[in-house]
CSV table of C-alpha atoms in Angstrom, one decimal:
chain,number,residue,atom,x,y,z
S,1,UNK,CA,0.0,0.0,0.0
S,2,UNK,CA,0.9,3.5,-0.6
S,3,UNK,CA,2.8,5.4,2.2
S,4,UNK,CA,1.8,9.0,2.1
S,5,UNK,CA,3.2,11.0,4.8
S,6,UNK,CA,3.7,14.8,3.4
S,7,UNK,CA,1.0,16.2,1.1
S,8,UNK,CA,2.0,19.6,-0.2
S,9,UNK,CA,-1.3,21.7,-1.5
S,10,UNK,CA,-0.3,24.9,-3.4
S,11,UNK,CA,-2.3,27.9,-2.9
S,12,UNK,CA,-3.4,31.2,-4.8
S,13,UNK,CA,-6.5,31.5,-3.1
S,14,UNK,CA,-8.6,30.9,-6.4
S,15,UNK,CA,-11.3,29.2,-6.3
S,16,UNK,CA,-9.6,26.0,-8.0
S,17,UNK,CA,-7.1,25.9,-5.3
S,18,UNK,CA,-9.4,26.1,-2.8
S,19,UNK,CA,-11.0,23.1,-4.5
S,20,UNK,CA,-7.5,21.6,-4.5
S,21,UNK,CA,-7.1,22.2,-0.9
S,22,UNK,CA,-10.5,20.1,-0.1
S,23,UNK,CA,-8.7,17.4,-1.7
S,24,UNK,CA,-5.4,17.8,-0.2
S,25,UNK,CA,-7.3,17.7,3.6
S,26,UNK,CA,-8.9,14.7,2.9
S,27,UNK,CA,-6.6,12.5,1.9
S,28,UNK,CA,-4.1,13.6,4.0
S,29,UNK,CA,-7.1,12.8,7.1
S,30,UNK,CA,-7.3,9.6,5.2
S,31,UNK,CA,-3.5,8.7,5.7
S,32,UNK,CA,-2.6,10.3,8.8
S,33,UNK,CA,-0.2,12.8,6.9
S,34,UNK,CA,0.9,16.2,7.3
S,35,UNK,CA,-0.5,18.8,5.1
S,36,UNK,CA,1.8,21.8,3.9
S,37,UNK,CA,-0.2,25.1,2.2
S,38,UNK,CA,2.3,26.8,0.2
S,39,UNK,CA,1.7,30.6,-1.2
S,40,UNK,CA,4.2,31.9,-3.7
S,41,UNK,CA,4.6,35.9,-3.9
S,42,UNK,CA,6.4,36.2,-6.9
S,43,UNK,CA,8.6,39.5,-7.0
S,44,UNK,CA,7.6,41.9,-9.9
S,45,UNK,CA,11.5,42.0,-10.5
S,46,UNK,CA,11.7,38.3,-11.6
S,47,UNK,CA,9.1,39.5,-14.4
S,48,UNK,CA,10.9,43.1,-15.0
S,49,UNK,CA,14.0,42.5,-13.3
S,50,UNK,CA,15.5,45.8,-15.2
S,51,UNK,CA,12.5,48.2,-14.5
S,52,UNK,CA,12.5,50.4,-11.2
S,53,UNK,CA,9.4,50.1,-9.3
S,54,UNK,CA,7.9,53.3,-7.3
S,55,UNK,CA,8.3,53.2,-3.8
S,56,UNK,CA,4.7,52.9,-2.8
S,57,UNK,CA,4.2,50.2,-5.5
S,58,UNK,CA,7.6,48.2,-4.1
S,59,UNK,CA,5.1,48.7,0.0
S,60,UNK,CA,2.4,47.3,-1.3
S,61,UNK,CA,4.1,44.3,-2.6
S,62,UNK,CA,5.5,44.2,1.3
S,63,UNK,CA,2.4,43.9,2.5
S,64,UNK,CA,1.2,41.0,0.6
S,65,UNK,CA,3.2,38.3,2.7
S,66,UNK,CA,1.7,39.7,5.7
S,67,UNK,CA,-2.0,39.3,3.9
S,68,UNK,CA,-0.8,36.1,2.5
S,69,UNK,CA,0.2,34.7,6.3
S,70,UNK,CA,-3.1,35.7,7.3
S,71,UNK,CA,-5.6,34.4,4.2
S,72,UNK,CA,-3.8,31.1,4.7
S,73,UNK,CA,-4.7,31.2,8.3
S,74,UNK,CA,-8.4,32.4,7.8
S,75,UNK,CA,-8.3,29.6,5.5
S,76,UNK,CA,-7.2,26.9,8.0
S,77,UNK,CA,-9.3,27.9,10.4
S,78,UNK,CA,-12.4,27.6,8.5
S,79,UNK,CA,-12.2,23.9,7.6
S,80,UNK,CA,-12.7,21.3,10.1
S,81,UNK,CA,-9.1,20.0,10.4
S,82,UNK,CA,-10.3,16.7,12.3
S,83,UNK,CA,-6.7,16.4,14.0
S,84,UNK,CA,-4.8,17.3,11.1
S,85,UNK,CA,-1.4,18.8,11.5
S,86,UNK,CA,-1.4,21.7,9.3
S,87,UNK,CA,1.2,23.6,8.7
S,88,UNK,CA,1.5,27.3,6.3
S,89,UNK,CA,4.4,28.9,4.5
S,90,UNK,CA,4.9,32.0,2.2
S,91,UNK,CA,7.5,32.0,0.1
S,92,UNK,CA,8.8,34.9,-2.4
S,93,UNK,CA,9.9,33.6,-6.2
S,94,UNK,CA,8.9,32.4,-9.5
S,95,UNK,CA,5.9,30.5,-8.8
S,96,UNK,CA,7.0,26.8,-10.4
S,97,UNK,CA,10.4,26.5,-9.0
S,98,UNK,CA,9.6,27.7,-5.2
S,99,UNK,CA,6.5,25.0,-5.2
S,100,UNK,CA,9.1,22.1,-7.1
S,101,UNK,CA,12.2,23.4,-4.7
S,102,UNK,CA,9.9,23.1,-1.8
S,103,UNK,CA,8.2,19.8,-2.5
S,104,UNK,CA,11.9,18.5,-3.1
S,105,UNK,CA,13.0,20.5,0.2
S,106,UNK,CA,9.9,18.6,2.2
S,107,UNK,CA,10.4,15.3,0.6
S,108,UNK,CA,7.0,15.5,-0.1
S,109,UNK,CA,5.0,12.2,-0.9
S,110,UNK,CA,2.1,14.0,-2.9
S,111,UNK,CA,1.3,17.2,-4.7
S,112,UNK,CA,-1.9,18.3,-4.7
S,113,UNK,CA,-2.5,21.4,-6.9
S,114,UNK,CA,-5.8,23.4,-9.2
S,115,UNK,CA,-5.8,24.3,-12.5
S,116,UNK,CA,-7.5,26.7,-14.4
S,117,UNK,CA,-9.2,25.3,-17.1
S,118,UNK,CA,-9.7,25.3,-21.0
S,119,UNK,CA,-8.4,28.3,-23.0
S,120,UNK,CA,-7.2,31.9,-23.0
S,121,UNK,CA,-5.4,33.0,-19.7
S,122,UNK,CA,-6.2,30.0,-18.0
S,123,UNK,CA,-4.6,28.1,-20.7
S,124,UNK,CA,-1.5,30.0,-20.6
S,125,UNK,CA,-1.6,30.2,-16.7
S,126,UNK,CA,-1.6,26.2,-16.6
S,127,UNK,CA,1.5,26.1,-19.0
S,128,UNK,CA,3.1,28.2,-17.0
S,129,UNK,CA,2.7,27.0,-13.5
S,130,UNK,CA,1.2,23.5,-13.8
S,131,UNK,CA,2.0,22.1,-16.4
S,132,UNK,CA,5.5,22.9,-15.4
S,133,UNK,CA,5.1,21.5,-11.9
S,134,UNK,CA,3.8,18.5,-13.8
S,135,UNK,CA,6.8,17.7,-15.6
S,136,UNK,CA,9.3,18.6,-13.0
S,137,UNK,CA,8.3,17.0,-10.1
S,138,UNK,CA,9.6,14.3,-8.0
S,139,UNK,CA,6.9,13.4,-6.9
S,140,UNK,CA,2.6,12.4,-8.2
S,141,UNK,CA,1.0,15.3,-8.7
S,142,UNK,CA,-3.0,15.3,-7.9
S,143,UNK,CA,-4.5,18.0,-10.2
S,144,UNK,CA,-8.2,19.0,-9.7
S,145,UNK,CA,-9.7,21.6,-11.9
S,146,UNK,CA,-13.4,21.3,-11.3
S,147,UNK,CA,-14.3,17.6,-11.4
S,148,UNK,CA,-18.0,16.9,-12.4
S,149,UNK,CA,-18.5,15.0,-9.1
S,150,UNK,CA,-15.9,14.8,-6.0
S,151,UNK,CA,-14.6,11.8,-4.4
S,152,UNK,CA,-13.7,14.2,-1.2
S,153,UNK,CA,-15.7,15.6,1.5
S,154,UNK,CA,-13.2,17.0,4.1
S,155,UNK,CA,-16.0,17.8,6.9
S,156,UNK,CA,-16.7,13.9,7.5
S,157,UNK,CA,-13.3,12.2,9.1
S,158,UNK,CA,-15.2,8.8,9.4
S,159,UNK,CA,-15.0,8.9,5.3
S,160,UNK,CA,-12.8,11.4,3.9
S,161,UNK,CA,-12.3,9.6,1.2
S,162,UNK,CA,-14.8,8.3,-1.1
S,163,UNK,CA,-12.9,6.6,-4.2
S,164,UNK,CA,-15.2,4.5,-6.3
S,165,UNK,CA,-14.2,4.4,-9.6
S,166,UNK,CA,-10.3,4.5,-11.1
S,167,UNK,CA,-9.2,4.8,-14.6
S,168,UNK,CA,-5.5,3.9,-15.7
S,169,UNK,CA,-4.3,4.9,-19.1
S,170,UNK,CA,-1.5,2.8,-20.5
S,171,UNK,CA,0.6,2.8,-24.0
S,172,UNK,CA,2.6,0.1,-21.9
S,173,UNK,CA,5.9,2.1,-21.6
S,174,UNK,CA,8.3,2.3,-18.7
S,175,UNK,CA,6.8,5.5,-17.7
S,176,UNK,CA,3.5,3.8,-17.0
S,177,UNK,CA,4.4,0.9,-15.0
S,178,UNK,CA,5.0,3.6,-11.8
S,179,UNK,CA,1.4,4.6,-12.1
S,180,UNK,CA,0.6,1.6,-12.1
S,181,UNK,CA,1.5,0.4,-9.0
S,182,UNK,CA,-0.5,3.9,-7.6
S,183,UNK,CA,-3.5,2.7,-9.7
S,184,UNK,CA,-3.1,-0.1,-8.4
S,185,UNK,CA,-2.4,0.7,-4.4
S,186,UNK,CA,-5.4,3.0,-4.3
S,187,UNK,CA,-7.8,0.8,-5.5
S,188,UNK,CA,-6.8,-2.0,-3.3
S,189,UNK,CA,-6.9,0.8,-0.2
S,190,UNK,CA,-10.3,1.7,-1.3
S,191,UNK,CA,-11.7,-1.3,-2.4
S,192,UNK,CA,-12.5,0.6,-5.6
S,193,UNK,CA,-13.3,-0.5,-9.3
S,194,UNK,CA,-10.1,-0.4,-12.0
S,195,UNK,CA,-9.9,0.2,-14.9
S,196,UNK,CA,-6.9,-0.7,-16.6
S,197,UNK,CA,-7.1,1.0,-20.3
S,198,UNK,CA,-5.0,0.9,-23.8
S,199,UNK,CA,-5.8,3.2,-27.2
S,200,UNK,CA,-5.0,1.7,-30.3
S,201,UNK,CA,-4.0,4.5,-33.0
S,202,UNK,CA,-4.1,3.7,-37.0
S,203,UNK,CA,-5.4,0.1,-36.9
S,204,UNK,CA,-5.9,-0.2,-40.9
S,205,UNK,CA,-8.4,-3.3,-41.1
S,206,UNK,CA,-10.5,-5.5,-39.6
S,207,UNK,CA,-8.3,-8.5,-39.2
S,208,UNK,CA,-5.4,-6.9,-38.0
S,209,UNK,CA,-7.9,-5.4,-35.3
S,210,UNK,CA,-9.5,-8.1,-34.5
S,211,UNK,CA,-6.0,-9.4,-33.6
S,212,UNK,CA,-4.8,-6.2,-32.1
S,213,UNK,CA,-7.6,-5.9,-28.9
S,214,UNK,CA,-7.1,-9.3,-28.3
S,215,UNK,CA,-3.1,-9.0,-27.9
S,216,UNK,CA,-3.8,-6.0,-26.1
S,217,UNK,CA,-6.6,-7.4,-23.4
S,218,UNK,CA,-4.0,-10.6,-23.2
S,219,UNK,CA,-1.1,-8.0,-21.9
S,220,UNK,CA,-3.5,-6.1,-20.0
S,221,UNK,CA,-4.7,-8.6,-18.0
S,222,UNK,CA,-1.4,-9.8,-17.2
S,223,UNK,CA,-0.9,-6.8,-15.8
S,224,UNK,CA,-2.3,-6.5,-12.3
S,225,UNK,CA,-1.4,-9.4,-10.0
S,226,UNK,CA,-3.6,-12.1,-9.1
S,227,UNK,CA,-4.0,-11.1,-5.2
S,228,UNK,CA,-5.1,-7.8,-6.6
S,229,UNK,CA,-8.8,-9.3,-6.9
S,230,UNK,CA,-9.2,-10.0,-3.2
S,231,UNK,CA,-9.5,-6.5,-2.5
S,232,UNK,CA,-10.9,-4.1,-5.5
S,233,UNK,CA,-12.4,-5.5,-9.1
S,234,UNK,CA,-10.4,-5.2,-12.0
S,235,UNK,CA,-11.3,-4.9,-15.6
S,236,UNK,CA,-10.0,-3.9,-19.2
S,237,UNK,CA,-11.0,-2.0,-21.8
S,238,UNK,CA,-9.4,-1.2,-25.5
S,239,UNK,CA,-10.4,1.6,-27.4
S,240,UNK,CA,-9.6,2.6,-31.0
S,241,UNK,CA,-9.0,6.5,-31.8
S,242,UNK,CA,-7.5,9.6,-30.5
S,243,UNK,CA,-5.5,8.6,-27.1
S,244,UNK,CA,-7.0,11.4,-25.2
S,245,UNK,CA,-10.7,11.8,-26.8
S,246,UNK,CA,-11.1,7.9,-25.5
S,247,UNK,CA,-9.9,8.4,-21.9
S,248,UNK,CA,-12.3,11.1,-21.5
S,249,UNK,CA,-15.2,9.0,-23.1
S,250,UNK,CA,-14.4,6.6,-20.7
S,251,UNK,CA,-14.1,8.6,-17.8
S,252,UNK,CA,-17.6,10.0,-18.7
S,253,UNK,CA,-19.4,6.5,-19.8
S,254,UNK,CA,-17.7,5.0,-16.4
S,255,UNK,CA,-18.4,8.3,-14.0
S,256,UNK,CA,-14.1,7.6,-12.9
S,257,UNK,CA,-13.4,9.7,-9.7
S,258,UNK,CA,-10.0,9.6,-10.9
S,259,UNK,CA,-8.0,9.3,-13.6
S,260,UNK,CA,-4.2,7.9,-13.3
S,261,UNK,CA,-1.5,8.6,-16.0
S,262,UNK,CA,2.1,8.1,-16.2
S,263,UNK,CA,4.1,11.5,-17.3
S,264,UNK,CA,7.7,11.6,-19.6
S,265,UNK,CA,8.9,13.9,-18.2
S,266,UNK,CA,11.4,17.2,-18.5
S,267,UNK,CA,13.0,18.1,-21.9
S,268,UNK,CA,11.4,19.6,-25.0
S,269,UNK,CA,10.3,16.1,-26.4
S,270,UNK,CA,8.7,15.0,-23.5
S,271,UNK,CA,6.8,18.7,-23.6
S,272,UNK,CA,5.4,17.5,-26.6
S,273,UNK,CA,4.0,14.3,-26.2
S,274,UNK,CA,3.0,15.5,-22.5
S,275,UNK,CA,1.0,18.0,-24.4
S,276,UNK,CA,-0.7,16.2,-26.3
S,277,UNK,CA,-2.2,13.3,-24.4
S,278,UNK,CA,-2.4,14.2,-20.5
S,279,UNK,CA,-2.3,18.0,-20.8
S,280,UNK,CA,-5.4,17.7,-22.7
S,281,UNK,CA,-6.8,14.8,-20.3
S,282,UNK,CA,-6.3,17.5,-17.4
S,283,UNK,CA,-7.7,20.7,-19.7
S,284,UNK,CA,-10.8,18.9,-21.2
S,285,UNK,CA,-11.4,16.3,-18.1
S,286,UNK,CA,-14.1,16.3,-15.8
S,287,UNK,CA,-12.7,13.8,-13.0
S,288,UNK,CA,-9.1,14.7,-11.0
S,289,UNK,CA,-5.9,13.5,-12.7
S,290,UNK,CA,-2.8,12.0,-11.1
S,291,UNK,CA,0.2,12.0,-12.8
S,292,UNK,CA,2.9,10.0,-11.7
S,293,UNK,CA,6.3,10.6,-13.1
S,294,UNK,CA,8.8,7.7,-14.0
């Protein structure tokens, strides 16, 4: 089973990472662990590091940890903690790198972080703070934009936790054999229903199908252990198409709490190809994703 000790919940006091945070408590009243809030002030000289700033502009930007300190506390003191040690911290930099220096910093187990959404700013602001966070970090990342139905409710410690339904997506690759074993973990702490799921791209006829889904389903189901069964239900599924436009068909036709996807990583190529499957599983999703990196 998964050991999560340190979950560390990033927060711009939006209402996605407010949402974010309600998923952060609960799973950290769910594993006993200690939860970290994180908010970033991010120096105007790191944008415009050659422009001088007036003087009353330079005290207002002073003043913002002190109102950061005390939203974060507001904040904690509003939710039912249920025994939870909590713990807040402020931090001055370029947003990305203090959250991945400070996850790194707190060895932390889990990363649990909002996003924005679909286009315009929102898009940009997720390739500039997520989507980086994504790729960097050492650890899963949990990212909740604003899932259709939750799988968290914070205010009841008996069942923090409510994790029904898992989907993981998986071209088979080293990278998705980590997730995996999370995809696998959770639904065996959870008792919860698996989904283990492959895309076929560019099958070009019928035989050659048929004879495709049924090598895929054979390496599919030789994928989670036999023991696995005693405590959650696992099943397959193949799809033919568009890698990302069948995960979210999926998700909707099986109402998934949670979607789990392994992530390439941290050069140029592996922006690419995280671009185009799980970036657009995150942006266009209605259920959380985690992304576990190799």
């Amino acid at each position: 089973m998964l050991r999560i000790e340190k979950i560390l919940c990033p927060i711009d006091f939006s209402e996605y990472s407010l949402k974010a945070f309600e998923y952060a408590q609960s799973l950290a009243q769910h594993y006993g662990a200690k939860l970290l809030l994180q908010h970033v002030i991010q120096p105007l000289t790191s944008t415009y590091p050659y422009y001088a700033f007036p003087d009353a502009l330079n005290e207002a930007f002073c003043n913002l940890e002190t109102s950061a300190e005390q939203n974060l506390s507001e904040l904690m003191s509003a939710q039912p903690a249920g025994g939870l040690e909590i713990r807040r911290f402020v931090h001055k930099g370029t947003v990305p790198d203090c959250i991945l220096a400070f996850a790194r910093s707190q060895a932390a187990d889990l990363i649990v972080m909002g996003t924005h959404g679909r286009q315009g700013f929102d898009h940009l602001a997720m390739g500039s703070v997520t989507e980086k966070v994504l790729r960097k970090a050492h650890c899963p990342v949990l990212v909740v934009r604003k899932p259709t139905h939750d799988f968290v409710n914070p205010g009841d410690p008996s069942e923090p936790v409510r994790l029904k339904k898992i989907l993981f997506c998986t071209d088979f690759s080293e990278y998705s054999g980590r997730a995996l074993t999370y995809a696998l973990s959770l639904a065996m702490e959870y008792n919860a229903e698996l989904t283990l799921l492959h895309v076929l791209e560019d099958v070009p006829s019928t035989d050659d199908l048929q004879e495709g889904v049924g090598e895929v389903t054979k390496r599919l189901d030789e994928l989670a252990p036999q023991e696995a069964g005693d405590w959650c239900s696992v099943r397959t599924a193949v799809r033919i198409g568009k890698p990302y436009q069948q995960i979210l068909q999926i998700s909707l036709e099986t109402g998934t709490d949670l979607v789990v996807m392994g992530v390439r990583g941290r050069n140029a190529v592996d922006l690419a190809l995280f671009g185009s499957t799980t970036h657009r599983v995150i942006q266009l999703g209605t259920s959380p994703v985690l992304a576990v990196h190799i």
